[in-house]
């Protein structure tokens, strides 16, 4: 029944011919009985094992019983002296991976082979035994393994060393005892033995930095032969460099000479490994980068795709942090756009998008368009992201870039890809006003044929916010109403809301919107009908409300400026009665819970697709709050609101924090007060501010808080006049004054008579940083250069002894209150020097850029060089004053 | 999820379940493009390999070996092979080894006749090391099959192919990359393994030495 394995029928030349044609597990298992024959036919047995392995390789599985049977049968084959068969037996045992109690059957046979005179037996028996063994058995064979590591046959030594690397995961304490032998093996003349020994020794010592450092230092002096071992050594070297600190005097990294020498190695793999290690130095300098980039550039025109790929991938990564260093390669990179290999082409494109300049944008876009259609979605997303950042970098090019985005939006693509495009368009609309109308139009086109509900609703919501503010809002209505006719309930509901927004904001469209909304009243979906009804009534379609009630409009279409938690709490405590629920009674201030929560922009749901650097929403909420108070409406545009500053200790009777609102000629303190005593009701709450230490400020008005019930935050305000447009500073002492009324905890009724009382708060300071708005710039270098050195002020400061460089950097950033750019606020561990780029807008709308260079020496003395550029000489000086006084 | 305004909080609850599930599955299937992830290139303490695949011209298995748990089930393995095969099928990887990157892996590959050779590594692996292993495997198979490399011969000598795989990588770690040595270790089917091994090694070493010389000259 068993057909001969190797069938040499020449007349059966059809293409589907396979020696395993019609193979069946049951039959092969039957055949395996030949393993039990007293007279073993080695050739036949080999064939049967091959068939079994073929089955396993094709994904066939053996049941527990079958596996056990095969295993026991195979163990019989150790009787045969045939080397070929023995090799197959080893393979089979590894493939079956017998259970612990079965292992014992083969242990003695394998141990015998481990001590065989045949090197091939020794090497393979070690590998099999180590694969299937457990800890207890390992101690028995440990002696042999140690011998094997220093065996003169490299195959045996490698087998033992590789097994050691595997065993280190499960039995580290045993393998660690082999250190001496492994160390001896590192000196081996055989290339791979050295490689394996180095890998194992490093693994054994990886937690001991000093030992790794010693190992690396001794080996870099030049006893490593094979390219593979050289690659390992490069990895370990860069690890040592990462862990050790840079020498501050010379700016040299230890061992960097070795890595640079590796760039001239004859093996490509070593060169690539070294070039990568160098490009990944933290805070790598251009002097260090240059030689690495040069060798990679040569590889870009290699005939080998693998080499081109390795080079372009590394350069792509470098371009993210050091775009200028890569620009030299741009010509070679451009020729790679047409590379047959799409992975290489994509990497080349995205690199060019990062390093390219304004003039090359159009040419690049043309080249990309040709190739977008034949790459995978995941690559397309990479390209889209790169294009978005390019557009933000060169806003003037928005037309061609937006065009490109809209073209690819029309093509086929998966959800993630479409989402990436939509997000990009939205961000561009937000950041580049000129791109708004075309962008919105593209979005409208998109939802006409969008299979993703999620994206449709997002776009509709965004249209509702942005569409009414355009020059001709009416042209969007058709697209939106089409959704009501054509889409599923979720999209329909979103479209209804969007229509209503147009209706509420654009008076001229209102009658037409009413017509459309009335049609929605007959929708089959509850949500859609409910929304239509709600909007029709609030917009006053029946003429009952002449002028739309401002509050209603705010509530429906404005941002919800009430923290959801507070709203929820208020709704819970609301009892059904004649009196309607009053939204304005919901406390607007976030409860003085953990400080971090307060900073979260929970006051208003963040707008569509806001990226991390988008305008922070609390400011908008503050602005709305302040403009609603008539006393402050004459102060003009709000320049900045600070983060809340606590004026009381945590857990005190009254919790008060303050937000400083800066206007050009005024400052308003918003005191957020919380009463934490259930038995008290506070009335006429005011803060008496003593500004005698703040000469330039004069109190103009204050707004007391009428009542402050238990656990329900309220605000009181005090406003000061200050010299217009100047960064006046000062110190204010605060006293909380109020009338206390006892509350009966049983009834919740407050007593008629109250007692006047006061409560000392901590002092409040207005510092220069309060006048600085954190505004990031997209490209610091460009901004810096376009600002010019006319009003540049440079000076050096000693910052004294600091815990670390990072701490000093953070401190200076906080003093200045500016926005760190390009991630330079992060100081790499153990860095000895650091450059930090800051940008901001100072009061009076003066742009300020700061370049800070820090250095730290042995006894933690930190020195700093401060270079300021701004549009105003006086401001540049003022920044220095801030630092000098800070 | 970044917030998308008040609209979305309502919409989320109203999204039909099917589309939500579709969204979730898409999240899991579509890995972020790895080429730009910020993982360090040199994270692994030693080069490690995910798998070696030898497929035929229809993407069916001839011999495969997996070293990592990245594909826990048979179905996952087959899906990976299918995706590797279809994504590389149209490329010309007959003269030089080609390279591709997808799903967070780097795959180097080379084709000859109706056989497709693949070596897969993690996305931060040195591509040149991967291709050295691929070249070792490719050349060793050529030596074993005496330059008669096609699917049929490979299947007829499957035992040798499997042994060859076993000699190249052990549990994801490189064991040997020199084709002549790999081939020498596998084709010891005569009675006395050692003598024939050394003999073959010498003659084959000469053959590969010539080949290597030719390759380096062409570079």
PDB file of N, CA and C in Angstrom, chain A residues 10 35 98 162 165 228 232 243 325 361 501 660 685 714 721 726 734:
ATOM      1  N   UNK A  10       9.662   8.466 -15.263  1.00  0.00           N
ATOM      2  CA  UNK A  10       9.902   9.608 -16.140  1.00  0.00           C
ATOM      3  C   UNK A  10       8.710   9.924 -17.040  1.00  0.00           C
ATOM      4  N   UNK A  35       9.599   0.643  12.069  1.00  0.00           N
ATOM      5  CA  UNK A  35      10.587   1.022  13.076  1.00  0.00           C
ATOM      6  C   UNK A  35      10.802  -0.105  14.080  1.00  0.00           C
ATOM      7  N   UNK A  98       8.530  15.489  23.005  1.00  0.00           N
ATOM      8  CA  UNK A  98       7.888  14.552  23.930  1.00  0.00           C
ATOM      9  C   UNK A  98       7.664  15.152  25.322  1.00  0.00           C
ATOM     10  N   UNK A 162      24.654  27.640  21.582  1.00  0.00           N
ATOM     11  CA  UNK A 162      23.297  28.030  21.204  1.00  0.00           C
ATOM     12  C   UNK A 162      22.289  27.430  22.181  1.00  0.00           C
ATOM     13  N   UNK A 165      22.150  29.526  25.150  1.00  0.00           N
ATOM     14  CA  UNK A 165      21.337  30.737  25.017  1.00  0.00           C
ATOM     15  C   UNK A 165      19.860  30.411  25.253  1.00  0.00           C
ATOM     16  N   UNK A 228      29.290  38.588  11.821  1.00  0.00           N
ATOM     17  CA  UNK A 228      28.147  38.440  12.727  1.00  0.00           C
ATOM     18  C   UNK A 228      28.522  38.833  14.143  1.00  0.00           C
ATOM     19  N   UNK A 232      27.186  41.926  16.676  1.00  0.00           N
ATOM     20  CA  UNK A 232      26.805  41.822  18.085  1.00  0.00           C
ATOM     21  C   UNK A 232      27.568  42.847  18.907  1.00  0.00           C
ATOM     22  N   UNK A 243      24.402  53.712  28.199  1.00  0.00           N
ATOM     23  CA  UNK A 243      24.395  53.661  29.661  1.00  0.00           C
ATOM     24  C   UNK A 243      25.407  54.619  30.286  1.00  0.00           C
ATOM     25  N   UNK A 325      20.592  66.785   7.971  1.00  0.00           N
ATOM     26  CA  UNK A 325      21.731  65.894   7.759  1.00  0.00           C
ATOM     27  C   UNK A 325      21.517  65.002   6.548  1.00  0.00           C
ATOM     28  N   UNK A 361       8.307  70.714  -3.705  1.00  0.00           N
ATOM     29  CA  UNK A 361       7.040  70.086  -3.340  1.00  0.00           C
ATOM     30  C   UNK A 361       6.246  69.630  -4.561  1.00  0.00           C
ATOM     31  N   UNK A 501     -27.597  73.289  12.904  1.00  0.00           N
ATOM     32  CA  UNK A 501     -26.548  74.261  13.193  1.00  0.00           C
ATOM     33  C   UNK A 501     -26.518  75.348  12.144  1.00  0.00           C
ATOM     34  N   UNK A 660      -5.483  83.237  36.957  1.00  0.00           N
ATOM     35  CA  UNK A 660      -5.134  84.612  36.580  1.00  0.00           C
ATOM     36  C   UNK A 660      -5.484  84.823  35.113  1.00  0.00           C
ATOM     37  N   UNK A 685     -19.629  86.017  49.472  1.00  0.00           N
ATOM     38  CA  UNK A 685     -18.224  85.636  49.546  1.00  0.00           C
ATOM     39  C   UNK A 685     -17.399  86.591  48.689  1.00  0.00           C
ATOM     40  N   UNK A 714     -18.109  77.657  43.480  1.00  0.00           N
ATOM     41  CA  UNK A 714     -18.577  78.924  42.947  1.00  0.00           C
ATOM     42  C   UNK A 714     -17.389  79.851  42.734  1.00  0.00           C
ATOM     43  N   UNK A 721      -6.437  97.097  37.384  1.00  0.00           N
ATOM     44  CA  UNK A 721      -5.922  97.797  36.221  1.00  0.00           C
ATOM     45  C   UNK A 721      -4.411  97.754  36.312  1.00  0.00           C
ATOM     46  N   UNK A 726       2.232  96.010  29.427  1.00  0.00           N
ATOM     47  CA  UNK A 726       3.508  95.743  30.081  1.00  0.00           C
ATOM     48  C   UNK A 726       3.401  94.528  31.010  1.00  0.00           C
ATOM     49  N   UNK A 734      -4.263  87.637  50.069  1.00  0.00           N
ATOM     50  CA  UNK A 734      -5.693  87.421  49.887  1.00  0.00           C
ATOM     51  C   UNK A 734      -6.369  87.046  51.203  1.00  0.00           C
TER      52      UNK A 734
END
